Tab-separated table of C-alpha atoms and ligand atoms in Angstrom:
chain	number	residue	atom	x	y	z
A	1	MET	CA	8.775	21.705	-8.476
A	2	ASN	CA	10.861	18.817	-9.698
A	3	LYS	CA	14.554	18.239	-9.394
A	4	GLU	CA	15.171	19.592	-12.899
A	5	GLN	CA	13.600	22.905	-11.985
A	6	PHE	CA	15.919	23.075	-9.021
A	7	LYS	CA	18.867	22.670	-11.385
A	8	ASP	CA	17.626	25.482	-13.638
A	9	LEU	CA	18.348	27.985	-10.939
A	10	HIS	CA	22.065	27.505	-11.165
A	11	GLN	CA	22.573	27.157	-14.872
A	12	ASP	CA	26.103	28.409	-15.591
A	13	LYS	CA	26.552	28.382	-11.808
A	14	VAL	CA	25.722	32.089	-11.664
A	15	PHE	CA	22.645	32.536	-9.544
A	16	LYS	CA	20.182	35.164	-10.588
A	17	ASN	CA	17.746	37.138	-8.485
A	18	LEU	CA	14.010	36.855	-8.166
A	19	TYR	CA	12.443	40.029	-9.432
A	20	ASN	CA	8.778	40.417	-10.219
A	21	GLY	CA	8.345	36.656	-10.483
A	22	GLU	CA	11.294	36.108	-12.851
A	23	TRP	CA	14.914	35.125	-12.297
A	24	ILE	CA	16.915	37.973	-13.757
A	25	GLU	CA	20.563	38.718	-14.327
A	26	SER	CA	22.258	41.745	-12.873
A	27	SER	CA	23.623	44.259	-15.373
A	28	THR	CA	26.705	44.914	-13.204
A	29	GLY	CA	28.463	41.770	-14.397
A	30	LYS	CA	29.966	41.669	-10.890
A	31	THR	CA	29.794	38.361	-9.151
A	32	ILE	CA	30.819	36.926	-5.790
A	33	ASP	CA	32.160	33.387	-5.652
A	34	ILE	CA	30.680	31.033	-3.082
A	35	LYS	CA	33.121	28.382	-1.945
A	36	SER	CA	32.564	25.561	0.478
A	37	PRO	CA	34.091	26.149	3.943
A	38	ILE	CA	34.801	22.403	3.967
A	39	ASP	CA	37.439	22.350	1.252
A	40	GLY	CA	37.320	25.675	-0.589
A	41	ASN	CA	35.616	24.062	-3.572
A	42	TYR	CA	33.733	26.462	-5.813
A	43	LEU	CA	29.963	26.052	-5.534
A	44	GLY	CA	28.653	28.875	-7.678
A	45	SER	CA	28.497	32.635	-7.878
A	46	ILE	CA	25.934	35.212	-6.827
A	47	GLN	CA	25.519	38.589	-8.387
A	48	ALA	CA	26.507	41.865	-6.807
A	49	MET	CA	23.507	44.048	-7.618
A	50	SER	CA	23.828	47.758	-8.218
A	51	LYS	CA	22.017	50.419	-6.228
A	52	GLU	CA	19.742	51.083	-9.225
A	53	GLU	CA	18.780	47.404	-9.255
A	54	VAL	CA	18.144	47.522	-5.519
A	55	ASP	CA	15.841	50.517	-6.080
A	56	LYS	CA	13.986	48.645	-8.817
A	57	ALA	CA	13.455	45.572	-6.640
A	58	ILE	CA	12.160	47.636	-3.724
A	59	ASP	CA	9.934	49.790	-5.941
A	60	ASN	CA	8.438	46.647	-7.432
A	61	ALA	CA	7.803	45.142	-3.983
A	62	ALA	CA	6.178	48.408	-2.836
A	63	GLU	CA	3.971	48.590	-5.949
A	64	VAL	CA	2.468	45.114	-5.524
A	65	GLN	CA	2.161	45.135	-1.749
A	66	LYS	CA	-1.256	46.832	-1.606
A	67	LEU	CA	-2.732	44.188	-3.898
A	68	TRP	CA	-1.206	41.419	-1.801
A	69	ALA	CA	-2.694	42.973	1.351
A	70	GLU	CA	-6.096	42.859	-0.392
A	71	THR	CA	-5.682	39.176	-1.195
A	72	PRO	CA	-8.018	37.163	1.006
A	73	ILE	CA	-6.258	35.570	3.967
A	74	ASN	CA	-7.442	32.124	2.861
A	75	LYS	CA	-5.532	32.554	-0.423
A	76	ARG	CA	-2.394	33.633	1.414
A	77	VAL	CA	-2.804	30.610	3.674
A	78	ASP	CA	-3.081	28.284	0.628
A	79	ILE	CA	0.105	29.700	-0.846
A	80	LEU	CA	2.003	29.248	2.406
A	81	ASN	CA	0.802	25.666	2.755
A	82	ARG	CA	1.875	25.011	-0.807
A	83	ALA	CA	5.301	26.432	-0.055
A	84	ALA	CA	5.585	24.122	2.940
A	85	ASP	CA	4.674	21.112	0.783
A	86	ILE	CA	7.188	21.998	-1.935
A	87	LEU	CA	9.921	22.571	0.640
A	88	GLU	CA	9.179	19.252	2.253
A	89	GLU	CA	9.550	17.496	-1.110
A	90	HIS	CA	13.084	18.880	-1.365
A	91	VAL	CA	14.465	18.330	2.098
A	92	GLU	CA	17.238	16.076	0.837
A	93	GLU	CA	18.502	18.306	-2.003
A	94	LEU	CA	18.361	21.444	0.094
A	95	ALA	CA	20.110	19.740	2.954
A	96	ASP	CA	22.859	18.663	0.574
A	97	ILE	CA	23.308	22.254	-0.605
A	98	LEU	CA	23.418	23.503	2.967
A	99	VAL	CA	26.040	20.937	3.996
A	100	LEU	CA	28.395	22.162	1.295
A	101	GLU	CA	27.634	25.844	1.615
A	102	ILE	CA	27.790	26.329	5.379
A	103	ALA	CA	29.581	23.183	6.577
A	104	LYS	CA	26.821	21.917	8.815
A	105	ASP	CA	26.218	18.208	9.269
A	106	LYS	CA	23.598	16.570	7.051
A	107	LYS	CA	21.243	15.594	9.878
A	108	SER	CA	21.104	19.137	11.222
A	109	CYS	CA	20.667	20.518	7.681
A	110	ALA	CA	17.792	18.168	6.958
A	111	SER	CA	16.205	19.049	10.251
A	112	GLU	CA	16.599	22.770	9.441
A	113	VAL	CA	14.695	22.312	6.179
A	114	GLN	CA	12.008	20.089	7.702
A	115	ARG	CA	11.591	22.454	10.619
A	116	THR	CA	11.165	25.302	8.126
A	117	ALA	CA	8.372	23.486	6.309
A	118	ASP	CA	6.676	22.959	9.675
A	119	PHE	CA	7.244	26.613	10.501
A	120	ILE	CA	5.548	27.747	7.303
A	121	ARG	CA	2.569	25.443	7.925
A	122	PHE	CA	2.183	26.729	11.498
A	123	THR	CA	2.378	30.277	10.134
A	124	ALA	CA	-0.436	29.499	7.705
A	125	ASP	CA	-2.493	28.219	10.653
A	126	ALA	CA	-1.688	31.298	12.704
A	127	ALA	CA	-2.719	33.508	9.771
A	128	LYS	CA	-6.186	31.983	9.987
A	129	GLN	CA	-6.426	33.221	13.561
A	130	MET	CA	-5.465	36.803	12.711
A	131	GLY	CA	-8.168	39.121	13.925
A	132	GLY	CA	-8.754	42.172	16.013
A	133	GLU	CA	-10.883	43.406	18.842
A	134	THR	CA	-13.551	45.913	19.650
A	135	ILE	CA	-13.052	48.204	22.633
A	136	PRO	CA	-16.036	49.941	24.185
A	137	ALA	CA	-15.392	53.520	25.285
A	138	ASP	CA	-17.708	53.516	28.277
A	139	SER	CA	-15.274	51.767	30.600
A	140	PHE	CA	-13.367	55.090	30.658
A	141	PRO	CA	-14.807	57.744	33.036
A	142	GLY	CA	-17.276	60.090	31.398
A	143	MET	CA	-17.692	58.009	28.230
A	144	LYS	CA	-20.940	56.681	26.841
A	145	LYS	CA	-21.892	53.504	25.013
A	146	ASN	CA	-22.153	55.226	21.622
A	147	LYS	CA	-18.385	55.185	20.999
A	148	ILE	CA	-16.593	51.991	20.092
A	149	SER	CA	-13.154	51.298	18.650
A	150	VAL	CA	-12.860	48.545	16.059
A	151	VAL	CA	-9.222	47.499	16.018
A	152	THR	CA	-7.879	45.346	13.180
A	153	ARG	CA	-4.313	44.538	12.204
A	154	VAL	CA	-2.821	45.814	8.952
A	155	PRO	CA	0.519	45.072	7.294
A	156	LEU	CA	3.470	47.441	7.552
A	157	GLY	CA	4.344	47.545	3.830
A	158	VAL	CA	7.685	46.311	2.495
A	159	VAL	CA	9.693	44.157	4.904
A	160	LEU	CA	13.428	43.902	4.441
A	161	ALA	CA	14.483	40.431	5.589
A	162	ILE	CA	18.193	39.893	6.283
A	163	ALA	CA	19.231	36.401	7.277
A	164	PRO	CA	22.531	35.057	8.632
A	165	PHE	CA	24.728	32.234	7.311
A	166	ASN	CA	24.074	29.737	10.111
A	167	TYR	CA	20.410	28.928	9.364
A	168	PRO	CA	19.930	30.508	5.961
A	169	ILE	CA	16.766	28.604	5.094
A	170	ASN	CA	15.094	28.643	8.496
A	171	LEU	CA	15.976	32.190	9.434
A	172	SER	CA	14.904	33.490	6.023
A	173	ALA	CA	11.596	31.622	6.010
A	174	SER	CA	10.858	32.646	9.580
A	175	LYS	CA	10.880	36.216	8.343
A	176	ILE	CA	9.282	35.683	4.941
A	177	ALA	CA	6.313	33.518	5.940
A	178	PRO	CA	4.934	35.673	8.813
A	179	ALA	CA	5.559	38.829	6.766
A	180	LEU	CA	3.568	37.420	3.861
A	181	ALA	CA	0.852	36.092	6.174
A	182	ALA	CA	0.348	39.602	7.527
A	183	GLY	CA	0.077	41.056	3.994
A	184	ASN	CA	3.533	42.589	3.579
A	185	SER	CA	5.739	42.176	0.562
A	186	VAL	CA	9.311	41.083	1.240
A	187	VAL	CA	12.701	42.050	-0.066
A	188	LEU	CA	15.094	39.307	0.946
A	189	LYS	CA	18.808	39.846	1.352
A	190	PRO	CA	20.392	36.393	1.710
A	191	PRO	CA	23.609	35.986	3.657
A	192	THR	CA	26.532	35.848	1.207
A	193	GLN	CA	27.594	32.418	2.465
A	194	GLY	CA	24.252	30.629	2.453
A	195	SER	CA	22.833	32.571	-0.467
A	196	ILE	CA	22.583	29.554	-2.769
A	197	ALA	CA	20.319	27.702	-0.346
A	198	THR	CA	18.373	30.898	0.316
A	199	LEU	CA	17.744	31.529	-3.373
A	200	TYR	CA	16.299	28.041	-3.670
A	201	LEU	CA	13.995	28.902	-0.792
A	202	ALA	CA	12.857	32.001	-2.680
A	203	GLU	CA	12.099	29.746	-5.641
A	204	VAL	CA	9.989	27.539	-3.355
A	205	PHE	CA	7.794	30.531	-2.467
A	206	ASN	CA	7.737	31.639	-6.086
A	207	LYS	CA	6.614	28.184	-7.260
A	208	ALA	CA	4.036	28.057	-4.508
A	209	GLY	CA	2.289	31.016	-6.100
A	210	VAL	CA	3.515	34.080	-4.224
A	211	PRO	CA	2.535	36.772	-6.746
A	212	ALA	CA	5.176	38.491	-8.821
A	213	GLY	CA	7.054	41.124	-6.831
A	214	VAL	CA	5.699	40.114	-3.447
A	215	LEU	CA	9.008	38.416	-2.772
A	216	ASN	CA	12.125	39.808	-4.444
A	217	THR	CA	15.724	38.847	-3.657
A	218	ILE	CA	18.792	41.058	-3.575
A	219	THR	CA	22.259	39.564	-3.511
A	220	GLY	CA	25.522	41.372	-2.938
A	221	LYS	CA	27.954	42.171	-0.206
A	222	GLY	CA	26.202	43.409	2.943
A	223	SER	CA	29.082	45.826	3.412
A	224	GLU	CA	28.327	47.355	-0.009
A	225	ILE	CA	24.522	47.444	-0.194
A	226	GLY	CA	23.369	46.741	3.370
A	227	ASP	CA	23.146	50.356	4.522
A	228	TYR	CA	21.595	51.445	1.249
A	229	LEU	CA	18.864	48.847	1.608
A	230	ALA	CA	18.191	49.573	5.258
A	231	VAL	CA	17.699	53.318	4.876
A	232	HIS	CA	15.688	53.060	1.664
A	233	GLU	CA	12.572	55.170	2.006
A	234	LYS	CA	10.301	52.411	0.695
A	235	ILE	CA	11.488	49.840	3.260
A	236	ASP	CA	8.954	49.974	6.069
A	237	PHE	CA	10.342	47.385	8.452
A	238	ILE	CA	13.621	45.557	8.923
A	239	ASN	CA	13.787	42.003	10.238
A	240	PHE	CA	17.434	41.203	10.844
A	241	THR	CA	19.313	38.265	12.345
A	242	GLY	CA	23.053	38.578	12.602
A	243	SER	CA	25.835	40.062	14.656
A	244	THR	CA	25.283	42.573	17.425
A	245	GLU	CA	27.740	44.895	15.744
A	246	VAL	CA	25.743	45.051	12.505
A	247	GLY	CA	22.388	45.114	14.336
A	248	GLN	CA	23.427	48.077	16.452
A	249	HIS	CA	24.779	49.836	13.390
A	250	LEU	CA	21.450	49.293	11.556
A	251	SER	CA	19.432	50.604	14.452
A	252	LYS	CA	21.535	53.786	14.459
A	253	ILE	CA	21.220	54.526	10.756
A	254	VAL	CA	17.531	53.788	10.184
A	255	ALA	CA	16.207	56.630	12.343
A	256	MET	CA	12.413	56.090	12.822
A	257	LYS	CA	12.151	52.822	10.904
A	258	PRO	CA	10.913	49.944	13.065
A	259	LEU	CA	13.210	46.945	13.379
A	260	LEU	CA	13.214	43.436	14.761
A	261	LEU	CA	16.714	42.380	15.673
A	262	GLU	CA	17.990	38.978	16.707
A	263	LEU	CA	21.652	39.331	17.557
A	264	GLY	CA	24.418	37.641	19.490
A	265	GLY	CA	24.405	35.951	22.856
A	266	LYS	CA	26.546	34.661	25.684
A	267	ASP	CA	24.139	32.097	27.114
A	268	ALA	CA	25.179	30.738	30.483
A	269	ALA	CA	24.564	27.218	31.737
A	270	ILE	CA	24.211	27.512	35.502
A	271	VAL	CA	24.766	24.209	37.268
A	272	LEU	CA	23.719	23.871	40.913
A	273	GLU	CA	24.816	21.305	43.494
A	274	ASP	CA	21.715	19.135	43.207
A	275	ALA	CA	21.703	18.955	39.386
A	276	ASP	CA	21.693	15.660	37.522
A	277	LEU	CA	25.266	16.075	36.289
A	278	ASP	CA	25.009	13.519	33.492
A	279	GLU	CA	21.986	15.303	32.098
A	280	ALA	CA	23.678	18.671	32.516
A	281	ALA	CA	26.862	17.519	30.793
A	282	THR	CA	25.002	15.994	27.841
A	283	ASN	CA	22.981	19.161	27.352
A	284	ILE	CA	25.937	21.460	27.782
A	285	VAL	CA	28.109	19.618	25.279
A	286	SER	CA	25.441	19.413	22.600
A	287	GLY	CA	24.446	23.028	23.317
A	288	ALA	CA	27.974	24.328	23.064
A	289	TYR	CA	29.487	22.353	20.198
A	290	SER	CA	26.750	21.407	17.752
A	291	TYR	CA	27.281	23.062	14.399
A	292	SER	CA	30.762	23.952	15.690
A	293	GLY	CA	29.254	26.429	18.187
A	294	GLN	CA	27.925	28.647	15.406
A	295	ARG	CA	24.495	29.137	16.932
A	296	CYS	CA	23.268	32.277	18.611
A	297	THR	CA	21.738	30.090	21.353
A	298	ALA	CA	24.818	27.967	21.904
A	299	VAL	CA	25.922	27.446	25.513
A	300	LYS	CA	28.734	30.008	25.707
A	301	ARG	CA	29.849	29.662	29.334
A	302	ILE	CA	29.369	27.266	32.213
A	303	LEU	CA	28.796	28.766	35.665
A	304	VAL	CA	29.211	25.825	38.020
A	305	MET	CA	29.082	25.577	41.799
A	306	ASP	CA	32.533	24.933	43.234
A	307	SER	CA	31.506	21.889	45.232
A	308	ILE	CA	30.466	19.904	42.111
A	309	ALA	CA	32.697	21.591	39.574
A	310	ASP	CA	35.338	18.850	39.346
A	311	GLU	CA	32.733	16.154	38.837
A	312	LEU	CA	30.861	18.132	36.160
A	313	VAL	CA	34.054	19.160	34.410
A	314	ALA	CA	35.215	15.536	34.228
A	315	LYS	CA	31.918	14.506	32.631
A	316	VAL	CA	31.943	17.418	30.163
A	317	LYS	CA	35.598	16.802	29.293
A	318	ALA	CA	34.972	13.115	28.566
A	319	LYS	CA	32.188	14.049	26.143
A	320	VAL	CA	34.144	16.828	24.415
A	321	GLU	CA	37.058	14.474	23.853
A	322	LYS	CA	34.731	12.128	22.016
A	323	LEU	CA	33.265	14.753	19.646
A	324	LYS	CA	33.867	13.795	16.048
A	325	VAL	CA	35.764	16.439	14.106
A	326	GLY	CA	36.052	16.639	10.338
A	327	ASP	CA	34.034	16.717	7.137
A	328	PRO	CA	30.339	17.386	7.856
A	329	ARG	CA	29.412	14.969	5.081
A	330	GLU	CA	30.664	12.148	7.292
A	331	GLU	CA	28.174	10.558	9.643
A	332	GLY	CA	28.419	11.739	13.249
A	333	VAL	CA	30.734	14.736	12.677
A	334	VAL	CA	29.864	17.579	15.018
A	335	VAL	CA	32.706	20.045	14.633
A	336	SER	CA	33.897	21.158	11.199
A	337	ASN	CA	35.514	24.119	9.549
A	338	LEU	CA	34.052	27.437	10.677
A	339	ILE	CA	32.431	29.682	8.128
A	340	SER	CA	35.671	31.565	7.528
A	341	GLU	CA	39.296	31.619	8.577
A	342	LYS	CA	38.694	35.029	10.090
A	343	SER	CA	36.109	33.544	12.466
A	344	ALA	CA	38.540	30.804	13.437
A	345	GLU	CA	41.297	33.346	14.113
A	346	PHE	CA	38.938	35.264	16.357
A	347	VAL	CA	38.072	32.139	18.326
A	348	GLU	CA	41.766	31.341	18.633
A	349	SER	CA	42.504	34.852	19.899
A	350	LEU	CA	40.017	34.317	22.768
A	351	ILE	CA	41.663	31.033	23.688
A	352	THR	CA	45.145	32.582	23.580
A	353	ASP	CA	44.030	35.490	25.775
A	354	ALA	CA	42.549	33.069	28.342
A	355	LYS	CA	45.693	30.913	28.327
A	356	GLU	CA	47.937	33.924	28.805
A	357	LYS	CA	45.862	35.010	31.771
A	358	GLY	CA	46.125	31.621	33.487
A	359	ALA	CA	43.199	29.538	32.251
A	360	LYS	CA	43.651	25.817	31.780
A	361	VAL	CA	42.889	24.343	28.365
A	362	LEU	CA	41.507	20.873	29.129
A	363	VAL	CA	40.705	19.821	25.589
A	364	GLY	CA	41.679	21.186	22.168
A	365	GLY	CA	42.945	24.737	21.848
A	366	ASN	CA	44.401	24.208	18.386
A	367	ARG	CA	43.422	25.595	15.003
A	368	GLU	CA	44.164	24.494	11.436
A	369	GLY	CA	43.000	27.135	8.960
A	370	SER	CA	39.299	27.619	9.574
A	371	LEU	CA	39.043	24.495	11.738
A	372	VAL	CA	39.096	25.030	15.498
A	373	TYR	CA	39.208	21.786	17.457
A	374	PRO	CA	36.581	21.433	20.217
A	375	THR	CA	38.047	23.361	23.112
A	376	LEU	CA	37.196	23.271	26.778
A	377	VAL	CA	38.791	25.870	29.029
A	378	ASP	CA	38.688	25.647	32.816
A	379	ASN	CA	39.471	28.201	35.537
A	380	VAL	CA	38.265	31.063	33.408
A	381	THR	CA	38.213	34.312	35.356
A	382	LEU	CA	36.354	37.519	34.759
A	383	ASP	CA	39.386	39.403	33.406
A	384	MET	CA	39.485	37.112	30.362
A	385	ARG	CA	37.785	37.927	27.064
A	386	LEU	CA	36.442	34.385	26.930
A	387	ALA	CA	34.230	35.206	29.940
A	388	TRP	CA	32.438	37.953	27.981
A	389	ASP	CA	32.974	37.771	24.228
A	390	GLU	CA	30.841	35.606	21.967
A	391	PRO	CA	33.186	33.201	20.143
A	392	PHE	CA	30.700	31.713	17.627
A	393	GLY	CA	32.945	28.699	17.560
A	394	PRO	CA	33.585	25.439	19.432
A	395	VAL	CA	35.054	26.751	22.661
A	396	LEU	CA	33.487	26.603	26.079
A	397	PRO	CA	34.753	28.431	29.184
A	398	ILE	CA	34.141	27.132	32.698
A	399	ILE	CA	33.712	29.682	35.467
A	400	ARG	CA	33.526	28.335	39.016
A	401	ILE	CA	31.125	30.077	41.366
A	402	SER	CA	30.257	29.761	45.032
A	403	SER	CA	26.675	31.032	45.254
A	404	ILE	CA	23.449	31.456	43.318
A	405	GLU	CA	23.834	35.223	43.655
A	406	GLU	CA	27.255	35.052	42.055
A	407	ALA	CA	25.835	33.098	39.109
A	408	ILE	CA	23.119	35.673	38.613
A	409	GLU	CA	25.553	38.553	38.939
A	410	ILE	CA	28.046	37.161	36.398
A	411	SER	CA	25.297	36.141	34.016
A	412	ASN	CA	23.710	39.585	34.113
A	413	LYS	CA	27.013	41.448	33.816
A	414	SER	CA	27.122	40.362	30.174
A	415	ASP	CA	26.141	42.899	27.538
A	416	TYR	CA	24.098	40.100	25.981
A	417	GLY	CA	20.737	38.778	27.112
A	418	LEU	CA	19.535	36.059	24.743
A	419	GLN	CA	18.917	32.888	26.770
A	420	GLY	CA	20.287	31.074	29.772
A	421	CYS	CA	19.726	27.731	31.417
A	422	VAL	CA	19.697	26.341	34.925
A	423	PHE	CA	20.343	22.727	35.933
A	424	THR	CA	18.850	21.836	39.304
A	425	LYS	CA	16.216	19.535	40.793
A	426	ASN	CA	14.999	22.344	42.984
A	427	ILE	CA	12.167	24.152	41.187
A	428	ASP	CA	12.155	26.977	43.705
A	429	LYS	CA	15.790	27.768	42.994
A	430	ALA	CA	15.258	27.356	39.266
A	431	PHE	CA	12.369	29.765	39.298
A	432	TYR	CA	14.213	32.249	41.497
A	433	ILE	CA	17.224	32.309	39.157
A	434	ALA	CA	15.086	32.355	36.012
A	435	ASN	CA	13.269	35.413	37.297
A	436	LYS	CA	16.517	37.246	38.003
A	437	LEU	CA	18.307	36.537	34.738
A	438	GLU	CA	18.218	39.432	32.287
A	439	VAL	CA	17.561	37.359	29.181
A	440	GLY	CA	14.692	36.640	26.813
A	441	THR	CA	14.271	32.975	27.798
A	442	VAL	CA	15.534	30.694	30.541
A	443	GLN	CA	15.502	26.930	30.060
A	444	VAL	CA	15.210	24.754	33.138
A	445	ASN	CA	17.186	21.505	32.807
A	446	ASN	CA	17.722	21.921	29.095
A	447	LYS	CA	20.176	23.719	26.844
A	448	PRO	CA	19.162	27.070	25.371
A	449	GLU	CA	17.346	26.782	22.065
A	450	ARG	CA	14.986	28.753	19.896
A	451	GLY	CA	12.557	25.980	19.066
A	452	PRO	CA	9.888	24.878	18.970
A	453	ASP	CA	9.324	27.784	16.649
A	454	HIS	CA	5.943	28.863	17.954
A	455	PHE	CA	7.541	29.791	21.290
A	456	PRO	CA	8.463	33.455	21.657
A	457	PHE	CA	12.093	34.069	20.813
A	458	LEU	CA	13.752	37.295	21.850
A	459	GLY	CA	16.915	38.819	23.164
A	460	VAL	CA	17.284	41.733	25.512
A	461	LYS	CA	20.171	44.201	25.892
A	462	ALA	CA	22.695	43.689	23.100
A	463	SER	CA	20.981	40.440	22.012
A	464	GLY	CA	18.137	42.115	20.215
A	465	MET	CA	14.919	43.999	20.020
A	466	GLY	CA	11.409	42.694	19.387
A	467	THR	CA	9.998	39.200	19.538
A	468	GLN	CA	9.908	36.424	16.961
A	469	GLY	CA	8.043	33.110	16.855
A	470	ILE	CA	5.145	32.525	14.447
A	471	ARG	CA	2.282	34.609	15.920
A	472	TYR	CA	4.738	37.001	17.582
A	473	SER	CA	6.418	37.545	14.251
A	474	ILE	CA	3.075	38.148	12.516
A	475	GLU	CA	2.274	40.664	15.217
A	476	ALA	CA	5.666	42.353	14.879
A	477	MET	CA	5.132	42.753	11.136
A	478	SER	CA	1.658	44.223	11.395
A	479	ARG	CA	0.186	47.099	13.343
A	480	PRO	CA	-3.179	47.907	14.868
A	481	LYS	CA	-5.547	50.061	12.870
A	482	ALA	CA	-8.371	51.582	14.860
A	483	ILE	CA	-11.632	52.723	13.375
A	484	VAL	CA	-13.698	54.550	15.987
A	485	LEU	CA	-17.458	54.388	15.506
A	486	ASN	CA	-19.335	57.330	17.003
A	487	LEU	CA	-22.920	56.177	16.905
A	488	ASN	CA	-26.158	58.097	17.138
A	489	ASN	CA	-29.169	56.720	18.903
A	490	VAL	CA	-31.541	55.114	16.407
A	491	GLU	CA	-35.053	55.666	17.653
B	1	G3H	O1	21.718	31.098	15.656
B	1	G3H	C1	20.585	31.365	16.072
B	1	G3H	C2	19.469	30.482	15.905
B	1	G3H	O2	18.261	31.207	16.008
B	1	G3H	C3	19.516	29.313	16.890
B	1	G3H	O3	18.452	28.479	16.674
B	1	G3H	O4	18.417	27.437	18.946
B	1	G3H	O5	17.032	26.550	17.142
B	1	G3H	O6	19.481	26.259	17.048
B	1	G3H	P1	18.346	27.070	17.484
């Protein structure tokens, strides 16, 4: 794909949808404007598809899926590798689109795209390892050697992939690539903000040779077509990343349909007396404020031992004060406008609640439109919303604790259970705490993070259901198929 072909996608600035290998226009004539969160500038429009068009796209994906499942794995692997190559050729352009569309700094955007190309390549490699097992019956009491189960893995059918705004390329591809590797077809619902970048990603897979209909896109307001898509009888599996509220709603309405949900978090950074406080402060600040705190794995609260709290807080404060705020196109900017003014108002409401209940705002606390300045809040107590709610913005509460048990108790009291981290030089304590935390992953002496992408990534409690991460995702989007051989003696 060359740069010209990239431009073709947004002729007239109205983005079409990929349907059966072609970019087609919706008949509704209804469009949704995409504006940059940086300055409100118009970037293009996406189409609000009708329910009939949704049906058509899903029917088409269902029709071609069986043929795709029959396609030799080595061919699927070739296509995925090609997609990775094409994506890699376009890191710069896609990063530029992302910067404008979701207000993330250029370096992080470029690394999102590069990381996605790597992800797709790793998925292709993992696809080569897909296999099954044979299970002899005679280990079970009373069974003989003539019965044997041959277990292979088969695709689920049509996967509905719903990605969020914060990593539109990476969190779309990390659903699409493993789904395709396993032999599923995919219907992709891009996030409204982030859809332009996501549609380009769809074109990358299209150009790489994904057969017509095996990947279709559906744009429109989640609030208008989301439920319709999710309960559609020809959708066999839903892979969703987004808010806990929407995830829980989806899981209620889809009845027996299997889902993989990656939702919100309230990741704690637990800092013990013997921690390297410089290392802890550096990790905490980058974990909490990068991409303006709009990461599910952001550090969302500090639980620090009383005896070292003042020292740690001083180090964190000094770093937060230095964070560069402004236009993400400028070098070094970390905190920019949030994705919407509504998000910023929500973050502000958490800060106000904490202030009213006696917390001390050490840095920031102010908002201008959708921009919330990096905010550090000390003396947060458990009656404050900031102790429990996920802000998805650049605000970090500090809760002082007096024992390891208290840290574990407060951490586990959260409805969420995505990740957590512990800073200490004592591996025994680290392991003890890690074992007790009710989360998917605990990082020792590092901030929470999803990558590298072949690690398992999962949330428990309100943070999700199911496990992602290359081979885990392939497994989640396939199921065992057992063929039991009942053999006669040949004599
Ligand atoms: O927002 C949720 C993302 O999965 C976070 O990914 O930890 O790699 O930044 P990350």
